[in-house]
CSV table of C-alpha atoms and ligand atoms in Angstrom, one decimal:
chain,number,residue,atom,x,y,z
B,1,UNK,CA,0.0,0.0,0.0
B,2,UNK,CA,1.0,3.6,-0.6
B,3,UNK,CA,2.2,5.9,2.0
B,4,UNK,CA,0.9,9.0,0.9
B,5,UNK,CA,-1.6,9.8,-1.4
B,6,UNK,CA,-0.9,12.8,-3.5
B,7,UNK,CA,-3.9,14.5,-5.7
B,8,UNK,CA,-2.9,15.1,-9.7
B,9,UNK,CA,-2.2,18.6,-9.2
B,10,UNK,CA,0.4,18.0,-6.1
B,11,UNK,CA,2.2,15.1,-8.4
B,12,UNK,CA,2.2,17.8,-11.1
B,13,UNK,CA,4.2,20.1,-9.1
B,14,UNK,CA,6.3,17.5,-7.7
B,15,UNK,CA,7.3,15.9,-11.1
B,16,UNK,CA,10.3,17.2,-13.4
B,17,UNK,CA,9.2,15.5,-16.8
B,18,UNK,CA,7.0,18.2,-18.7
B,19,UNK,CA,5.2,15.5,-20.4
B,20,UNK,CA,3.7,14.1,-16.4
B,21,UNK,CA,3.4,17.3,-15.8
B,22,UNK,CA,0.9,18.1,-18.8
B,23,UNK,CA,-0.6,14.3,-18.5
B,24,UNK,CA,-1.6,15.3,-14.5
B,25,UNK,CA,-2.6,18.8,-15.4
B,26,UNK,CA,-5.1,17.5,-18.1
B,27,UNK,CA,-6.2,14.7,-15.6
B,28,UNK,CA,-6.8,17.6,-13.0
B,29,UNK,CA,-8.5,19.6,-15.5
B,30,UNK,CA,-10.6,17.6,-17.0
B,31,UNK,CA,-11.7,15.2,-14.2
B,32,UNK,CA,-10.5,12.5,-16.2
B,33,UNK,CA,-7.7,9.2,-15.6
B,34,UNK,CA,-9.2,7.0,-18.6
B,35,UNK,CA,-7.3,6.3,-21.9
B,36,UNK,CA,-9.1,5.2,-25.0
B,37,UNK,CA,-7.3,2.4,-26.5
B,38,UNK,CA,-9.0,2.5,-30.0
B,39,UNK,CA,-8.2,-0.2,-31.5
B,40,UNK,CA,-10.3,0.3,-34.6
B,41,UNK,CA,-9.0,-0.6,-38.4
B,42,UNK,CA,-10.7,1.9,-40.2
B,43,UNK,CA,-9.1,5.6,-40.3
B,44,UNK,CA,-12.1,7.1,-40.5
B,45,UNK,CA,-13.3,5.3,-37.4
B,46,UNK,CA,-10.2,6.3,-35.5
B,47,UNK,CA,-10.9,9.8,-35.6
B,48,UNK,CA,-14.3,9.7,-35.2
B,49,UNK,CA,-13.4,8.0,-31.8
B,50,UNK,CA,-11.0,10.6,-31.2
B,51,UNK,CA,-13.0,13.5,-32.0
B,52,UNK,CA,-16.5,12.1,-29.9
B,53,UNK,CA,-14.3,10.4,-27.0
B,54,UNK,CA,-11.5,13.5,-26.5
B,55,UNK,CA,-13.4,15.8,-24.6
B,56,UNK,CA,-13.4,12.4,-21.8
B,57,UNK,CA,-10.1,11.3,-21.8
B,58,UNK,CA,-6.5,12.2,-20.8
B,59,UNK,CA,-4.7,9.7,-23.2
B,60,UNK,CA,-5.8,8.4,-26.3
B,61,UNK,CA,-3.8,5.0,-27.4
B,62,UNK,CA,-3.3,4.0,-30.7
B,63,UNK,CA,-2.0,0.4,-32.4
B,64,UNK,CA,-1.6,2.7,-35.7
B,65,UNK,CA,-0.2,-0.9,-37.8
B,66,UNK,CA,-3.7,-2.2,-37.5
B,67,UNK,CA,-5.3,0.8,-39.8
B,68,UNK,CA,-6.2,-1.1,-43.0
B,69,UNK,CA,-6.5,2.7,-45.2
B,70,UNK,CA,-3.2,4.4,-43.3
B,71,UNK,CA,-2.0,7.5,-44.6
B,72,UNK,CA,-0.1,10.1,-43.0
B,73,UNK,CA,-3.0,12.4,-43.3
B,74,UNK,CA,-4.4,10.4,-40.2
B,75,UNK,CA,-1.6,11.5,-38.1
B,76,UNK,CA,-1.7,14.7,-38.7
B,77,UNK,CA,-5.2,14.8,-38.0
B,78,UNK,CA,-5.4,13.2,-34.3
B,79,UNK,CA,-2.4,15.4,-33.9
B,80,UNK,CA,-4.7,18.3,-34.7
B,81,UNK,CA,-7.5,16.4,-32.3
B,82,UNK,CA,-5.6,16.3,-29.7
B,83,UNK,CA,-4.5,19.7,-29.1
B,84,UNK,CA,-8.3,20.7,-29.7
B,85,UNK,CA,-9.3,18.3,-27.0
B,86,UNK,CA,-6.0,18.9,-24.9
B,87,UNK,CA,-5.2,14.7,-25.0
B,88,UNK,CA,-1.5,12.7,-24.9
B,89,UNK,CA,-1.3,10.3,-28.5
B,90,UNK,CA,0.7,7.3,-26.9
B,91,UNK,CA,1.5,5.0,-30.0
B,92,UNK,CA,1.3,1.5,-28.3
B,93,UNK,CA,4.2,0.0,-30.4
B,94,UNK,CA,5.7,-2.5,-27.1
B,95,UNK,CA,9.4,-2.0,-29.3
B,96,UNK,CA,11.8,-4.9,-28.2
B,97,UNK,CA,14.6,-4.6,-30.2
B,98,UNK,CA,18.2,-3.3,-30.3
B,99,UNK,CA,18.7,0.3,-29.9
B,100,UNK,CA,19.5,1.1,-33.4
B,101,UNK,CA,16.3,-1.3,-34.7
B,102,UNK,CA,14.3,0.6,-32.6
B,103,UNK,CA,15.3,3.8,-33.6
B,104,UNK,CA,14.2,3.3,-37.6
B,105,UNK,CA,11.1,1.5,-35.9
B,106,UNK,CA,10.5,4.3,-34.1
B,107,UNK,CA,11.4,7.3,-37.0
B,108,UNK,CA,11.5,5.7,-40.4
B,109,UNK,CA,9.1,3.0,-42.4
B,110,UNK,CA,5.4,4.2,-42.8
B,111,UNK,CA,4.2,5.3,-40.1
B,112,UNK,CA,7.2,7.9,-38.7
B,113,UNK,CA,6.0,7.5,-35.0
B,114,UNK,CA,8.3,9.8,-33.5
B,115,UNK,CA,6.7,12.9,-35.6
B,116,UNK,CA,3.2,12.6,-33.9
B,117,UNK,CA,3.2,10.3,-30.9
B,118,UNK,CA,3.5,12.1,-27.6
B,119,UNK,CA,4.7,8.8,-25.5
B,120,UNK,CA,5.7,5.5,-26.7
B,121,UNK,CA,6.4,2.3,-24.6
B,122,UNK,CA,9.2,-0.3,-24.8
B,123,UNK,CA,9.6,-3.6,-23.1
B,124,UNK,CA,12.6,-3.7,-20.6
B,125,UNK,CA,13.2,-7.4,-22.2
B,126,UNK,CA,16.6,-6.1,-24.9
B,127,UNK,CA,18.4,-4.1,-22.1
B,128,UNK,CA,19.5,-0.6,-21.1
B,129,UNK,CA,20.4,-0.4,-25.6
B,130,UNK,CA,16.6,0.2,-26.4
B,131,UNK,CA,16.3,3.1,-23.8
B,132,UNK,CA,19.5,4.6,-25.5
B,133,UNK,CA,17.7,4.1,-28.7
B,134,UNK,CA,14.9,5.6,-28.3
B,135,UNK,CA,16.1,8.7,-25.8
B,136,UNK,CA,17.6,10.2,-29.2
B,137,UNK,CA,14.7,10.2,-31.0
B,138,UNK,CA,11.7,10.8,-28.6
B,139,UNK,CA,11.5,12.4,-25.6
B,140,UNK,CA,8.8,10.2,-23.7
B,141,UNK,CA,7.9,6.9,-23.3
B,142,UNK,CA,6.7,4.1,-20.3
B,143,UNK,CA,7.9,1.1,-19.7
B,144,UNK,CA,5.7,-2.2,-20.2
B,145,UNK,CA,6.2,-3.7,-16.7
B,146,UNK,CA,5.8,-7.7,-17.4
B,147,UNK,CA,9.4,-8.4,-15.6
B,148,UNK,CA,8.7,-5.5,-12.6
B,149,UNK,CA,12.4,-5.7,-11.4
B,150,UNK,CA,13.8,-5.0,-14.7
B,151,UNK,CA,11.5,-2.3,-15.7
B,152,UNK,CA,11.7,-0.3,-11.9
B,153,UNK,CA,15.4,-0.5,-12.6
B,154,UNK,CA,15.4,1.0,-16.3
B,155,UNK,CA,12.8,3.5,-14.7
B,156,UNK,CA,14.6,4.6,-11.9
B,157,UNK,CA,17.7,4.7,-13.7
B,158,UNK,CA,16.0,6.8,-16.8
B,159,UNK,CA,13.8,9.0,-14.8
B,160,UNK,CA,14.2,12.0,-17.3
B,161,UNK,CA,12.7,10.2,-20.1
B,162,UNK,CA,10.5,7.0,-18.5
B,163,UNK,CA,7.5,8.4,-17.4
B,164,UNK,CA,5.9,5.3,-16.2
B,165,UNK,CA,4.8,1.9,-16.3
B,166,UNK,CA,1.8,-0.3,-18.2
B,167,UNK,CA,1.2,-2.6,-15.3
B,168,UNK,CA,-1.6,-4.2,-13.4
B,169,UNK,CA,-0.7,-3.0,-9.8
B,170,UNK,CA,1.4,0.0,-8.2
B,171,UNK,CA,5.0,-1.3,-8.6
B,172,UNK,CA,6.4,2.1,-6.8
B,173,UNK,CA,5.8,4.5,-4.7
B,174,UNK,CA,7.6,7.4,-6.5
B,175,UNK,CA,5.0,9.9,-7.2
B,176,UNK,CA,7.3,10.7,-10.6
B,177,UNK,CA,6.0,7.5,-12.7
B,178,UNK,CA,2.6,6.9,-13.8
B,179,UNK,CA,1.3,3.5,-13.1
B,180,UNK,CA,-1.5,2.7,-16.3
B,181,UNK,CA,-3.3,-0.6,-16.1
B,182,UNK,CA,-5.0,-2.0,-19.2
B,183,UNK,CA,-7.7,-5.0,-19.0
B,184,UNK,CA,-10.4,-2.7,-17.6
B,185,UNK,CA,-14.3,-2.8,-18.0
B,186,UNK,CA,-16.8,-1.7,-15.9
B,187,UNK,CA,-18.2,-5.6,-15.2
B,188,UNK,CA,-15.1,-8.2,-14.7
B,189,UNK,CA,-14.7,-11.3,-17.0
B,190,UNK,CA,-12.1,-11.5,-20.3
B,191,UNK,CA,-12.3,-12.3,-23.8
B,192,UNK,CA,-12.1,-15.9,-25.4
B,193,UNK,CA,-7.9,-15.2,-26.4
B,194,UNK,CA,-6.9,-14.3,-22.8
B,195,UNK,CA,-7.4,-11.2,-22.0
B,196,UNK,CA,-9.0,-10.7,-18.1
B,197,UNK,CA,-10.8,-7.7,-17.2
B,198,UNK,CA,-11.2,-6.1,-13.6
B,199,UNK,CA,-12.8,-2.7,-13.1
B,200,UNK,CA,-12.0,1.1,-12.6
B,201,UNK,CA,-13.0,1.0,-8.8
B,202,UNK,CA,-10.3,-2.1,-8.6
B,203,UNK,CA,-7.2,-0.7,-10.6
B,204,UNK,CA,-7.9,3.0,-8.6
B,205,UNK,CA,-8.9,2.3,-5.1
B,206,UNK,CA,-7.4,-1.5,-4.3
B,207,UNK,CA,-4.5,-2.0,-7.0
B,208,UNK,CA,-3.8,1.9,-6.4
B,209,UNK,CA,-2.8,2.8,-10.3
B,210,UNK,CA,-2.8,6.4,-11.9
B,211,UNK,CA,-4.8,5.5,-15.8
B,212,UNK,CA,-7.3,3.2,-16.7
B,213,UNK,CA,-6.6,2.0,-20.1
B,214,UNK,CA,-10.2,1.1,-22.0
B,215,UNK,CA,-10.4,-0.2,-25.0
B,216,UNK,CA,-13.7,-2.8,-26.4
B,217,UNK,CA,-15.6,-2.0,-23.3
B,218,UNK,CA,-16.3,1.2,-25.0
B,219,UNK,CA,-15.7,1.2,-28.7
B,220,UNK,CA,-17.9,-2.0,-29.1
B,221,UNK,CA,-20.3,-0.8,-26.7
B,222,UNK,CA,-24.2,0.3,-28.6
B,223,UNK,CA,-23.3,4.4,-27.4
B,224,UNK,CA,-19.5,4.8,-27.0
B,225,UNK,CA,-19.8,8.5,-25.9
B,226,UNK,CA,-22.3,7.5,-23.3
B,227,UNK,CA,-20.1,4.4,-22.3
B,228,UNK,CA,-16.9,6.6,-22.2
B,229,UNK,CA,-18.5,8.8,-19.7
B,230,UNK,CA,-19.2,6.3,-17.5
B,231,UNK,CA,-16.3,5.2,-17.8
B,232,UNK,CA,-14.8,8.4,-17.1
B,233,UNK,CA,-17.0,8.7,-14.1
B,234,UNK,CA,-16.3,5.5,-12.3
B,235,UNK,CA,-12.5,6.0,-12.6
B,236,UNK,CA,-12.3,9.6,-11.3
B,237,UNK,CA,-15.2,8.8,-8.7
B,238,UNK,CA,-12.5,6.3,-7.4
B,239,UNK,CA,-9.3,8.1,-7.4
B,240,UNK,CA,-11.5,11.0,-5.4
B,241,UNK,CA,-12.4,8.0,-2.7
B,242,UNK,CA,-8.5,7.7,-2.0
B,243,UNK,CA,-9.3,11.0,0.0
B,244,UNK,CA,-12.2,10.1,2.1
P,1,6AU,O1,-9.7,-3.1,-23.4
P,1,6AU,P1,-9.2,-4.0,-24.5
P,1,6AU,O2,-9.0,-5.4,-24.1
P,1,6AU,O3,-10.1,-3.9,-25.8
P,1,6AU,O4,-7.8,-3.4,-25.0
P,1,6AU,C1,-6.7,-3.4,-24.2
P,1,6AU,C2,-5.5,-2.7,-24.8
P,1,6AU,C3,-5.0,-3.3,-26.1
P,1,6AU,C4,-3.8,-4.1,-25.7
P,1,6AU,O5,-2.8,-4.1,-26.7
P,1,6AU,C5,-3.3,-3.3,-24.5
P,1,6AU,O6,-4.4,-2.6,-23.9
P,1,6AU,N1,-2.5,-4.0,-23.5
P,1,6AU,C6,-1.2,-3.7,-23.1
P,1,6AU,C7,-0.7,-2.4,-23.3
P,1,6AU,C8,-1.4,-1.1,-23.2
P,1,6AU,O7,0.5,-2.2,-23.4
P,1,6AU,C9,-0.5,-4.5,-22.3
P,1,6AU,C10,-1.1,-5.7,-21.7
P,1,6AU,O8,-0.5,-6.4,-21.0
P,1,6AU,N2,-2.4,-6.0,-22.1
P,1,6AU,C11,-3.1,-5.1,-22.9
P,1,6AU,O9,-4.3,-5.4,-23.1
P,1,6AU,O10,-4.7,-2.3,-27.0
């Protein structure tokens, strides 16, 4: 359990990365800790998402390889969203290579990641290489926390460029790294390829992490708006139980 619980706006003045600071200023701002993850195939439906969801989220996440129409025009056009709707674009791309792989992953090819993603995240699997990689292209990114020793260590060690972890409990108590937990839904269960789902009440209040990363519990839902508020609801009402 966490010694002390700080608000968004105390972490904000208490981090040094500028890209925290924004993310908790947004989440303070606009009452929000939930991330889209829209996972849709179709550009147009991508920014539709972005466009109807953004006024409800503090992060929208994006697998950009699975858009069957991509063209750099998309990019430049949730770029665009997201500074009308004041969101972070964190390109989901898990890299998990050597540093200099990495880097053409991360700049070169189709997609040019490092020209409109905010934050990107990296497994701590290759080594300290792929942090040294990526620092000289991109300025953010979180580690994905499936060996916790490793990826507190890389953290820790990279504290000027890690922002946080993807992980499915608090592994720190630093107030610096945002802990964002995918898996979420607002009723428990998982899907038939293995994916297991606890709630926004759970991941906030027991498990004690920053973001709640949604993906199909809203963007197959009937009314996605609707079902993004509530999911926006549910996840702040349970960060503002940690202070009662
Ligand atoms: O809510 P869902 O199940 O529709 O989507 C969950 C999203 C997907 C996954 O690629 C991603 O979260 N994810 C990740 C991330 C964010 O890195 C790690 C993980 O362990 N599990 C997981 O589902 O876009």
């Amino acid at each position: 359990t966490r010694k002390k619980v700080y608000t968004h706006s105390e972490r904000a003045a208490l981090c040094q990365h500028p890209l925290t600071q924004k993310l908790l200023t947004i989440m303070d701002m606009k009452k929000t800790n939930l991330a889209l993850s829209a996972d849709v195939t179709s550009s147009k439906q991508l920014l539709s998402l972005a466009d109807s969801i953004g006024p409800y989220i503090c992060i929208l996440k994006t697998h950009i390889d699975i858009l069957d129409d991509f063209s750099p025009d998309v990019t430049a056009e949730l770029r665009a969203l997201a500074d009308k709707h004041n969101f972070v674009i964190f390109e989901d791309r898990k890299f998990a290579d050597i540093g200099r792989t990495v880097q053409h992953q991360l700049s070169s090819g189709i997609y040019h990641i490092s020209r409109w993603a905010d934050l990107v995240n990296a497994h701590p699997l290759p080594g300290p290489g792929i942090i040294d990689g990526l620092k000289q292209i991109i300025k953010n990114f979180i580690i994905i926390s499936y060996s916790p020793t490793e990826a507190i260590e890389m953290a820790e060690a990279n504290s000027d460029f890690v922002i946080g972890y993807i992980c499915q409990s608090r592994l720190t108590d630093n107030p610096q790294f945002l802990h964002m937990t995918p898996g979420v839904k607002l009723v428990e269960g998982g899907d038939s390829l293995g994916q297991q789902y606890t709630t926004p009440e759970d991941v906030i209040r027991r498990k004690t992490c920053d973001i709640i990363i949604v993906g199909r519990g809203i963007t197959e839902s009937v009314d996605p708006v609707a079902t993004a508020i509530h999911y926006q609801q549910a996840g702040y009402a349970a960060y503002v139980s940690l202070f009662h």
